[in-house]
Coordinates of C-alpha atoms (C1' of nucleotides) in Angstrom, one line a residue:
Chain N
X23 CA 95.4 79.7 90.0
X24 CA 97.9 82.5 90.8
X25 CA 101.1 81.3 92.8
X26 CA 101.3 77.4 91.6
X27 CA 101.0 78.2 87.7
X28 CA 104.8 78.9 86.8
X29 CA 103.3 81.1 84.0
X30 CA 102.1 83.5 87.0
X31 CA 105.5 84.2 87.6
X32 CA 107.2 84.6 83.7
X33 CA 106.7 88.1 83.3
X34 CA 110.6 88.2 84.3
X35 CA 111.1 87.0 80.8
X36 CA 113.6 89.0 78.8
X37 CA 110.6 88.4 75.7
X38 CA 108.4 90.3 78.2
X39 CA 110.6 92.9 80.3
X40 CA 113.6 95.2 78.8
X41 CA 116.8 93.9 80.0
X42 CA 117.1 97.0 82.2
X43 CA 113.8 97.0 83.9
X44 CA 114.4 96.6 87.0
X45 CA 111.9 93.5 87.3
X46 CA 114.7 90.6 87.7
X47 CA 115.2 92.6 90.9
X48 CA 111.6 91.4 91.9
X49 CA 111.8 88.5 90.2
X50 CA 114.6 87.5 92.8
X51 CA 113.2 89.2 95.7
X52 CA 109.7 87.1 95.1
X53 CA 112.0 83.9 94.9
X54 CA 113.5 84.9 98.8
X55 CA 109.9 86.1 99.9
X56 CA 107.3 83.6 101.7
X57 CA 104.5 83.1 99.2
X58 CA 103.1 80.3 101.3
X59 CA 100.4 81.0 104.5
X60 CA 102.2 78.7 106.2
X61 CA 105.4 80.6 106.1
X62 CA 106.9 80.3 109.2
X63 CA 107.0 83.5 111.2
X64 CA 110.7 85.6 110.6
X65 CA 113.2 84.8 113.3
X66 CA 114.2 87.4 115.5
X67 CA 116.4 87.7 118.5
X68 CA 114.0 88.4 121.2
X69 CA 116.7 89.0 124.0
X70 CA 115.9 92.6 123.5
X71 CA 112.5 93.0 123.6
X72 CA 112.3 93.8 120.0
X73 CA 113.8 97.3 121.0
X74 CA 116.8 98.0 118.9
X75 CA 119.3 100.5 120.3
X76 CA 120.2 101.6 116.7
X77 CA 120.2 104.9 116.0
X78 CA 117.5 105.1 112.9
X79 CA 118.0 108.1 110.9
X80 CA 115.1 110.7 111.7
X81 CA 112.2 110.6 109.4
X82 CA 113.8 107.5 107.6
X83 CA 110.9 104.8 107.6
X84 CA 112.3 101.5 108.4
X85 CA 112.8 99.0 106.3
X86 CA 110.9 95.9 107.7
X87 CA 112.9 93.3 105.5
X88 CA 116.2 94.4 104.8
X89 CA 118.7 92.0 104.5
X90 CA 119.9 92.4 107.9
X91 CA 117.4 90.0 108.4
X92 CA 117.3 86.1 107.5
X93 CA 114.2 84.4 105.0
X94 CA 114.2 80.5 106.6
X95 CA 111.3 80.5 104.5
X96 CA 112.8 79.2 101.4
X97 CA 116.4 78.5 99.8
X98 CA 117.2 81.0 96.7
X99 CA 116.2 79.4 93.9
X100 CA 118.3 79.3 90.8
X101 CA 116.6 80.9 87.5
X102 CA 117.6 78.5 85.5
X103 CA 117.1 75.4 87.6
X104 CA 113.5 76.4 88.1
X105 CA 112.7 76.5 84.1
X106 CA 114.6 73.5 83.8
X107 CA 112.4 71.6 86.3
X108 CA 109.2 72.9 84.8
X109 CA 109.0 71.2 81.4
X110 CA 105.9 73.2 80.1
X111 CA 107.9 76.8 79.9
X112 CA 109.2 75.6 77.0
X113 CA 106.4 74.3 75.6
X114 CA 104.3 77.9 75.8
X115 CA 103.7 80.6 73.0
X116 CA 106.7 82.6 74.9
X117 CA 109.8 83.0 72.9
X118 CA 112.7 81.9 74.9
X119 CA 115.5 83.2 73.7
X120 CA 118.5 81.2 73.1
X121 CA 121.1 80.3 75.2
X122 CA 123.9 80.8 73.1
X123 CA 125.2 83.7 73.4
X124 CA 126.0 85.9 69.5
X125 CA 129.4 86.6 69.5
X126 CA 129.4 90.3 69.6
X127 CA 130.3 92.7 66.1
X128 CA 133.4 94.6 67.3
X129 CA 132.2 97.2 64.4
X130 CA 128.6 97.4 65.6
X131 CA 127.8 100.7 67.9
X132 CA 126.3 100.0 71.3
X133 CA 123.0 100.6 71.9
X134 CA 122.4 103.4 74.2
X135 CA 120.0 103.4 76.7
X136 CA 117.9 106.2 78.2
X137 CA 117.5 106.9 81.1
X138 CA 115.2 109.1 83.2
X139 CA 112.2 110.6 81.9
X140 CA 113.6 109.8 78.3
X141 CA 113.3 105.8 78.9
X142 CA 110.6 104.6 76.9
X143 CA 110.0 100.9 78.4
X144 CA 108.7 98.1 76.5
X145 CA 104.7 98.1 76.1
X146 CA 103.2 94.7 77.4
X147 CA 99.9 93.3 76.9
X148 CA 97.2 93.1 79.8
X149 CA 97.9 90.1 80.1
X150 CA 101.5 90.4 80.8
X151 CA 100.1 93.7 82.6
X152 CA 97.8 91.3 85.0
X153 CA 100.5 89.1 85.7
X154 CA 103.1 91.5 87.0
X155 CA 100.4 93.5 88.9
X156 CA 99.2 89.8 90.5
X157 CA 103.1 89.2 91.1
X158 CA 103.7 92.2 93.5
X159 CA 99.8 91.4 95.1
X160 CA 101.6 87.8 96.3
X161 CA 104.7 89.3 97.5
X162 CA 102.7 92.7 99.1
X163 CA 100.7 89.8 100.4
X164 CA 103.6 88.2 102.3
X165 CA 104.9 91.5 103.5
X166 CA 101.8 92.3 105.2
X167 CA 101.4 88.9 106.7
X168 CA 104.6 88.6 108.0
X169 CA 104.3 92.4 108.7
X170 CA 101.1 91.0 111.1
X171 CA 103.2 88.2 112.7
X172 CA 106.1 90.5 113.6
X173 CA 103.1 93.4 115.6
X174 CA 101.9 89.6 116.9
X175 CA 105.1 88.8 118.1
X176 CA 105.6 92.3 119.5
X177 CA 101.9 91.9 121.7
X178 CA 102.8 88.5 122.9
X179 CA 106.4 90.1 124.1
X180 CA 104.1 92.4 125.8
X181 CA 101.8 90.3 127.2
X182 CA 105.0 88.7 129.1
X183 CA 105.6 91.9 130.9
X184 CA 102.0 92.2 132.1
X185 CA 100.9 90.4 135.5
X186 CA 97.3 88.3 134.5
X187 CA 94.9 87.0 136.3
X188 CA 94.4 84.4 137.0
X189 CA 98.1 83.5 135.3
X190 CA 96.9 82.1 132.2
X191 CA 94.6 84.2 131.3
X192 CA 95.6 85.5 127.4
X193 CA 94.4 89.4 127.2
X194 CA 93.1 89.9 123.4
X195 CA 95.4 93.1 121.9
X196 CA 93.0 95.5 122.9
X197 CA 93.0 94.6 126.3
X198 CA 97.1 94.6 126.4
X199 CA 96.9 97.7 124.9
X200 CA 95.0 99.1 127.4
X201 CA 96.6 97.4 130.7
X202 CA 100.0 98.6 129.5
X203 CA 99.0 101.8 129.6
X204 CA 97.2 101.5 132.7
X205 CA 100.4 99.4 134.2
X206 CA 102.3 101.9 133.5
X207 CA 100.7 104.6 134.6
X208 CA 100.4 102.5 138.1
X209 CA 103.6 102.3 138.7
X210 CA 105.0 105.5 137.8
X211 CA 102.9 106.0 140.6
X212 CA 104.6 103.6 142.3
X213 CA 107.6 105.4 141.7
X214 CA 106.1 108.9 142.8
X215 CA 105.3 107.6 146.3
X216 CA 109.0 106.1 146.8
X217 CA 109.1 110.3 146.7
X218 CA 106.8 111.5 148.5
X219 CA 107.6 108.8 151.3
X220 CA 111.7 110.0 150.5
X221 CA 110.8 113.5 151.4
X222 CA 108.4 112.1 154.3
X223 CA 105.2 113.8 152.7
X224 CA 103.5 110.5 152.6
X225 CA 103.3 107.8 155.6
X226 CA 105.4 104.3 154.6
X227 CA 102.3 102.4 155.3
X228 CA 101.0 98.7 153.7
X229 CA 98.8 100.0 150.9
X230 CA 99.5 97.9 147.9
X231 CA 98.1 98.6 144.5
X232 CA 95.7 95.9 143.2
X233 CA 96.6 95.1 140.0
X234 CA 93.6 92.8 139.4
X235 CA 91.8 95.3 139.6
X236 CA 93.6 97.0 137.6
X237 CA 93.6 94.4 134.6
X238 CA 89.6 94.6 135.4
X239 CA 89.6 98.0 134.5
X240 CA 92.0 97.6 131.3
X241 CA 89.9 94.4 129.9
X242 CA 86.6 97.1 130.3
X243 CA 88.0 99.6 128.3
X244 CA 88.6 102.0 131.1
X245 CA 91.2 104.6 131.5
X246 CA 92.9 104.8 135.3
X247 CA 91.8 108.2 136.8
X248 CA 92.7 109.3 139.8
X249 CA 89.6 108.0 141.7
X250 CA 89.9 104.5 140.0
X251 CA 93.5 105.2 140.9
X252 CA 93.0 105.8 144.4
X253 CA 90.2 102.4 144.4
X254 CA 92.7 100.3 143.3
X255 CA 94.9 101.4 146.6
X256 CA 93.9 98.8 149.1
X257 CA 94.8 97.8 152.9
X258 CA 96.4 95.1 152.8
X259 CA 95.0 91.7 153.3
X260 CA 96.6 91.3 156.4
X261 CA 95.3 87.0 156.8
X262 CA 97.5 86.7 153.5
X263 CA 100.5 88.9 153.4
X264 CA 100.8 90.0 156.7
X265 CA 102.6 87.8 158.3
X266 CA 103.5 86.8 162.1
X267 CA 106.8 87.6 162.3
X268 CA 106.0 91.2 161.4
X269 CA 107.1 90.9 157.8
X270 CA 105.0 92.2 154.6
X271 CA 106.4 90.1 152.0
X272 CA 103.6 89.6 149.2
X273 CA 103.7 91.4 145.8
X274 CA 100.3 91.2 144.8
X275 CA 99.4 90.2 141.2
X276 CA 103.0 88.3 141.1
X277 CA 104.5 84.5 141.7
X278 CA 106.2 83.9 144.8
X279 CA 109.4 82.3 143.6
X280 CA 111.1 81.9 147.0
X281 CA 111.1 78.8 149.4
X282 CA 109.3 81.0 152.1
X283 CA 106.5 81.1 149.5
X284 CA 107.3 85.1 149.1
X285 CA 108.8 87.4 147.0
X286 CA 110.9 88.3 149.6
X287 CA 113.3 87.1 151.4
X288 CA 116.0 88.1 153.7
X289 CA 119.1 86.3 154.4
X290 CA 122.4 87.2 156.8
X291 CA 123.8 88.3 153.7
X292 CA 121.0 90.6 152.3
X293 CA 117.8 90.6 150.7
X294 CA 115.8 89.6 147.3
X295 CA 112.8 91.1 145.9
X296 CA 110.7 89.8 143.2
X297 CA 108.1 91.4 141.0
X298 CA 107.4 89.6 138.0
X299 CA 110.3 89.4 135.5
X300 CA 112.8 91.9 137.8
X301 CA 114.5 90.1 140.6
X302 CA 116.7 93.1 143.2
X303 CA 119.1 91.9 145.3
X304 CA 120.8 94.1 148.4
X305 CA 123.8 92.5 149.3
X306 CA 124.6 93.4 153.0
X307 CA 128.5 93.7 151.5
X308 CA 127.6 95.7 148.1
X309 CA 127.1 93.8 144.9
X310 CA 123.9 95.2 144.7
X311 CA 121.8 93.6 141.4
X312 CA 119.0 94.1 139.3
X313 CA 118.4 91.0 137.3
X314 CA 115.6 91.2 134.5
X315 CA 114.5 89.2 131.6
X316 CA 116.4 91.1 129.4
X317 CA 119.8 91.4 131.6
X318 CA 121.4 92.1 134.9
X319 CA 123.2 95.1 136.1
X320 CA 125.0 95.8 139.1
X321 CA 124.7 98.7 141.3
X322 CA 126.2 100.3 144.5
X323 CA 125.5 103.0 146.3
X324 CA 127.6 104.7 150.0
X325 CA 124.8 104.3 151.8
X326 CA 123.5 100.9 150.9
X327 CA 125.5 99.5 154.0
X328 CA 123.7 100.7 156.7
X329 CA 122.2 98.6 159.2
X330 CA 118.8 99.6 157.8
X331 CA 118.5 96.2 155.9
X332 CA 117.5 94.1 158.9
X333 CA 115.8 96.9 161.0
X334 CA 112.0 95.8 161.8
X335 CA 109.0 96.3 159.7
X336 CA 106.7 99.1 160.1
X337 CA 103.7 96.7 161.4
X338 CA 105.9 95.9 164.1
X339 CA 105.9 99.2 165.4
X340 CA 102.4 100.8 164.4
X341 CA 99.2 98.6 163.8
X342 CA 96.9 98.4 160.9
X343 CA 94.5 96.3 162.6
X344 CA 92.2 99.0 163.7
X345 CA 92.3 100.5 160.1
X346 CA 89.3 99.7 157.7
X347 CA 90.2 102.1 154.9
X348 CA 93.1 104.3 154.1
X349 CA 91.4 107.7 155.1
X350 CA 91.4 105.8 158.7
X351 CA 95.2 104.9 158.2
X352 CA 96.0 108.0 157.3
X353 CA 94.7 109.7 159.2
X354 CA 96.3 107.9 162.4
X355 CA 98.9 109.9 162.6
X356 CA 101.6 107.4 161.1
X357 CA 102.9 109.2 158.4
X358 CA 105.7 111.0 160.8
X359 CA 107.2 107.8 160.8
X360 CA 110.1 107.8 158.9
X361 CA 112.1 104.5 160.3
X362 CA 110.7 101.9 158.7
X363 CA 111.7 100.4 155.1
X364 CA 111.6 103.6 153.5
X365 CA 114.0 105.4 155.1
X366 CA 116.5 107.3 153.3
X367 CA 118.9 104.5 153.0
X368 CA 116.4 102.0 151.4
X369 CA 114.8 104.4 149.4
X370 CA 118.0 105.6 147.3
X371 CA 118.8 101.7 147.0
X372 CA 115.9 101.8 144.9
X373 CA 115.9 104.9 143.5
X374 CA 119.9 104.2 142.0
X375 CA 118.3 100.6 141.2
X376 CA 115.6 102.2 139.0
X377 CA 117.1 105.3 137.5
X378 CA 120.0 102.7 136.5
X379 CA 117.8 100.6 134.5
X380 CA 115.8 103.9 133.1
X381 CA 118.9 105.1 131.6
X382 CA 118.8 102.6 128.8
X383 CA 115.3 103.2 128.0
X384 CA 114.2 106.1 125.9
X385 CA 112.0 108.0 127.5
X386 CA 108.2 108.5 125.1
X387 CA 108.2 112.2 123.5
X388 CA 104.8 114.3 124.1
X389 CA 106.2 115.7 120.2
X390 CA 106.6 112.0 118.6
X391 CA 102.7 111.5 119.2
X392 CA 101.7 115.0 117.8
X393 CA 104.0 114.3 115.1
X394 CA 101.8 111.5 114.2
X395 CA 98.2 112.0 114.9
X396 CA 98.2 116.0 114.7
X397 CA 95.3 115.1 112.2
X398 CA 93.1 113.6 114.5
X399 CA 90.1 115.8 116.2
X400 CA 89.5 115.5 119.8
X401 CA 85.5 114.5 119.5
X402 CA 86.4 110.8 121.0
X403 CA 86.3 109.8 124.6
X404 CA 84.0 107.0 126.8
X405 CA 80.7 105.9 125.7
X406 CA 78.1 105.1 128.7
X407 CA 78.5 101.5 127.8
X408 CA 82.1 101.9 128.9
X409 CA 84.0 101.6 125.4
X410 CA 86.2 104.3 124.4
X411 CA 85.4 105.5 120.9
X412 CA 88.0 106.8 118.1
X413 CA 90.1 109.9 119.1
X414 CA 93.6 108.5 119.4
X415 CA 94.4 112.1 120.0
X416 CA 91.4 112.7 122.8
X417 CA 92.9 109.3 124.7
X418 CA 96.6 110.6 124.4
X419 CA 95.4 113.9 125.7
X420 CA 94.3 112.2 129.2
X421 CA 97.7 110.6 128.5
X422 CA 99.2 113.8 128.8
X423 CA 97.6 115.0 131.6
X424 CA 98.6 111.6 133.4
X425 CA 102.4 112.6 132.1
X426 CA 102.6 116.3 132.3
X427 CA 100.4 118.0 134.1
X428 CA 100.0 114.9 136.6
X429 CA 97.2 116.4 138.5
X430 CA 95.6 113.5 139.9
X431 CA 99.3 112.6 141.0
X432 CA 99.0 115.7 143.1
X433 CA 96.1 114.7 144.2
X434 CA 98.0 111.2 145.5
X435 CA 101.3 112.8 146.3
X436 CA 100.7 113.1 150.0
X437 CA 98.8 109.9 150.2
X438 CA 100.1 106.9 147.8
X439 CA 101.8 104.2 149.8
X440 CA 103.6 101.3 148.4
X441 CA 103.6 97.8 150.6
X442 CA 107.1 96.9 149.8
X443 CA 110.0 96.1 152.0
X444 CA 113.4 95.7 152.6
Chain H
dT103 C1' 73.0 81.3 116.3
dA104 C1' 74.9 85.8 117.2
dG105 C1' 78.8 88.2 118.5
dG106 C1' 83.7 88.6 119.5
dC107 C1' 88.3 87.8 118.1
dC108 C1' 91.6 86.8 114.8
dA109 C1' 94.3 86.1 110.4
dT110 C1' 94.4 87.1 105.8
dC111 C1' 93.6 89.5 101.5
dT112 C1' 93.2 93.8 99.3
dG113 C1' 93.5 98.5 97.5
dG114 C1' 94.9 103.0 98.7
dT115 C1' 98.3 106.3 100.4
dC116 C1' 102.7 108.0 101.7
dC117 C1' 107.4 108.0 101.4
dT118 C1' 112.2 106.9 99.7
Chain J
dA237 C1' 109.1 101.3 91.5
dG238 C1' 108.7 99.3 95.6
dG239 C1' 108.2 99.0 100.7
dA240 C1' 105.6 100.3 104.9
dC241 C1' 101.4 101.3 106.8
dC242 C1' 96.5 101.6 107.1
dA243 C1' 91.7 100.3 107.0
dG244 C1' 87.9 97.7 105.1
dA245 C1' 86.2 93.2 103.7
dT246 C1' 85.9 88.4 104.5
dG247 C1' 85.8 83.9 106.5
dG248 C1' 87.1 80.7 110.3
dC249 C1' 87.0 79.6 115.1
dC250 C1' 85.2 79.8 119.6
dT251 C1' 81.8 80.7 123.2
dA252 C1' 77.7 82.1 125.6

DNA sequence: TAGGCCATCTGGTCCT
DNA sequence: AGGACCAGATGGCCTA
């Protein structure tokens, strides 16, 4: 059997390969590669996400395995150790050529070698033929397994980002795939309304974005349009996150971290907000922090110390109660007020906050996915049993539409509300 | 037991 | 020649 047989591996022998081959190369190489399914999975440094900020040379395919990276998998062995602890090479039909070395004729020409199209190498025998050819199976093998573990360890890293629910609940890929996408595209809406509310075009009222629902939608295979967009906008529960004291302090869809049970909370010095793996904190004094998974930065901003930061929340000034859907809230005439937590102050806290953290993140390139799948037709889209069939380029179209054209955002601009607070 | 999900192997293709 | 990537095949595991 292939990969415990040391003869699998002696086509390396100088009675087999010219000298200048190339296949010692390999040889080595399959020595520092896993050959074993147990390998254990290459290390990484995870603190970045698995994003390097390298510039890669365009059109240059990356090199999975270079040795930037480390093999635990197995020490280098040395050549000649490993015959030496296998007693039966020596004992095989190959000639092994000696070990002392000629002293070389001073008169005798050197051999030239050829190189190019003129280099003739060395026939071999099927044999050797089916060994080499079973040699770079194992090692194109390993490549792709650990190639598997690494996409793996990529989806799990992703999975981390993604609110679940309930919390332990382990999407399958497809399904992260999917939520991403739709998570995404849910809070760049997000983002839209801290806009429209900036410019006063949208009311600064409790809806919060269900992200359960959300998830619901991903695991069925659904794309987010703008009607399941706008059903995923809900009032919110007032029994749970509304509280008494007039505060709004539930992220729905994430932990609560703080003592109060929140994720907000407001002290005499500030305040801190957190959703999921971003913590922001709005120092009363400045010092103004974004604190993530993969870092912290610090922020400031002239107008971030205002006396906006303790000023009351909107519930205490306009009710909800009477509301049973958002046409209803809406439509109560509440959008003219502009002096609850998104006023201008509170909104460019967030708005530096966020545009400080997008600035290290390369922005997707409508010209890197045509790039890639210009091949692909557009004959794909939703079956009726709700799965989306084939036509990477038919779902990246919608895609477009959500980033470009943004046509159901229109449709939200004057309406999307988002239920946090400062 | 059927179906879904997954890991792995494999051969082909593209690119350097 | 060799590495990266892809898709098909296969078998194991789990669950309804």
């Amino acid at each position: 059997m292939f990969g415990t047989n040391f003869e699998d591996y002696c086509d390396f022998n100088d009675s087999i390969c010219s000298n200048d081959s190339g296949f010692e190369r390999s040889y080595a190489d399959s020595l520092a590669t896993p050959t074993s399914v147990h390998s254990t999975p290459l290390k990484h440094d995870t603190s970045d996400l698995g994003i390097s900020l390298t510039p890669k040379k365009e059109n240059v395919r990356r090199k999975l395995f270079s040795d930037e990276y480390e093999f635990p998998f197995q020490e280098p062995v040395d050549i000649k150790t490993f015959e030496d602890n296998i007693p039966s090479v020596n004992s095989t039909s190959t000639p092994v050529k000696s070990k002392e070395k000629k002293p070389k004729d001073p008169t005798k020409p050197k051999r030239k070698y050829a190189n190019g199209k003129n280099r003739v190498t060395r026939c071999k025998s099927p044999t050797q033929i089916m060994k080499i050819k079973r040699n770079r199976r194992i090692k194109a093998n390993d490549r792709e397994r650990n190639r598997m573990h690494m996409l793996n360890e990529a989806l799990d890293r992703l999975r981390c980002v993604l609110p679940t629910f309930p919390e332990d609940t382990k999407l399958t890929k497809i399904e992260t795939l999917r939520f991403a996408h739709n998570y995404i595209f849910a809070l760049s809406q997000t983002l839209e309304s801290l806009d429209n509310i900036n410019s006063g075009n949208a009311p600064p009222e409790g809806i919060t974005l269900n992200y359960e629902k959300l998830q619901n939608y991903s695991i069925a295979g659904e794309k987010v349009t703008k009607d399941a967009f706008r059903d995923m906008f809900l009032v919110p529960n007032k029994s749970e996150d509304y509280t008494g004291d007039g505060s709004y302090r539930s992220f729905q869809g994430f932990s609560k971290p703080f003592p109060n049970g929140s994720n907000f909370m407001q002290t005499s010095e500030g305040v801190l907000i957190n959703v999921g793996n971003v913590t922001v904190s709005v120092n009363n004094n400045g010092g103004n922090c974004i604190t993530s998974t993969t870092g912290s930065g610090f922020f400031t901003h002239p107008s971030s110390f205002g006396d906006d930061l303790t000023q009351n929340n909107y519930y205490d000034q306009k009710t909800v109660a009477t509301c049973n859907n958002y046409d209803e809230m809406y439509d109560t005439g509440l959008q003219n007020n502009v002096e609850g937590y998104f006023n201008q102050t509170n909104y460019e806290i967030f708005k530096n906050a966020f545009e400080t953290a997008a600035k290290s993140r390369r922005h997707p390139k409508m010209d890197d996915y045509h790039s890639n799948y210009s091949n692909y037709n557009s004959t794909a889209g939703y079956g009726q049993n709700g799965k989306y069939y084939c036509g990477v380029d038919a779902a990246y179209a919608q895609t477009n539409i959500y980033y470009n054209q943004r046509y159901h955002r229109d449709f939200y601009n004057n309406r999307s509300i988002i239920n946090t607070q400062i």
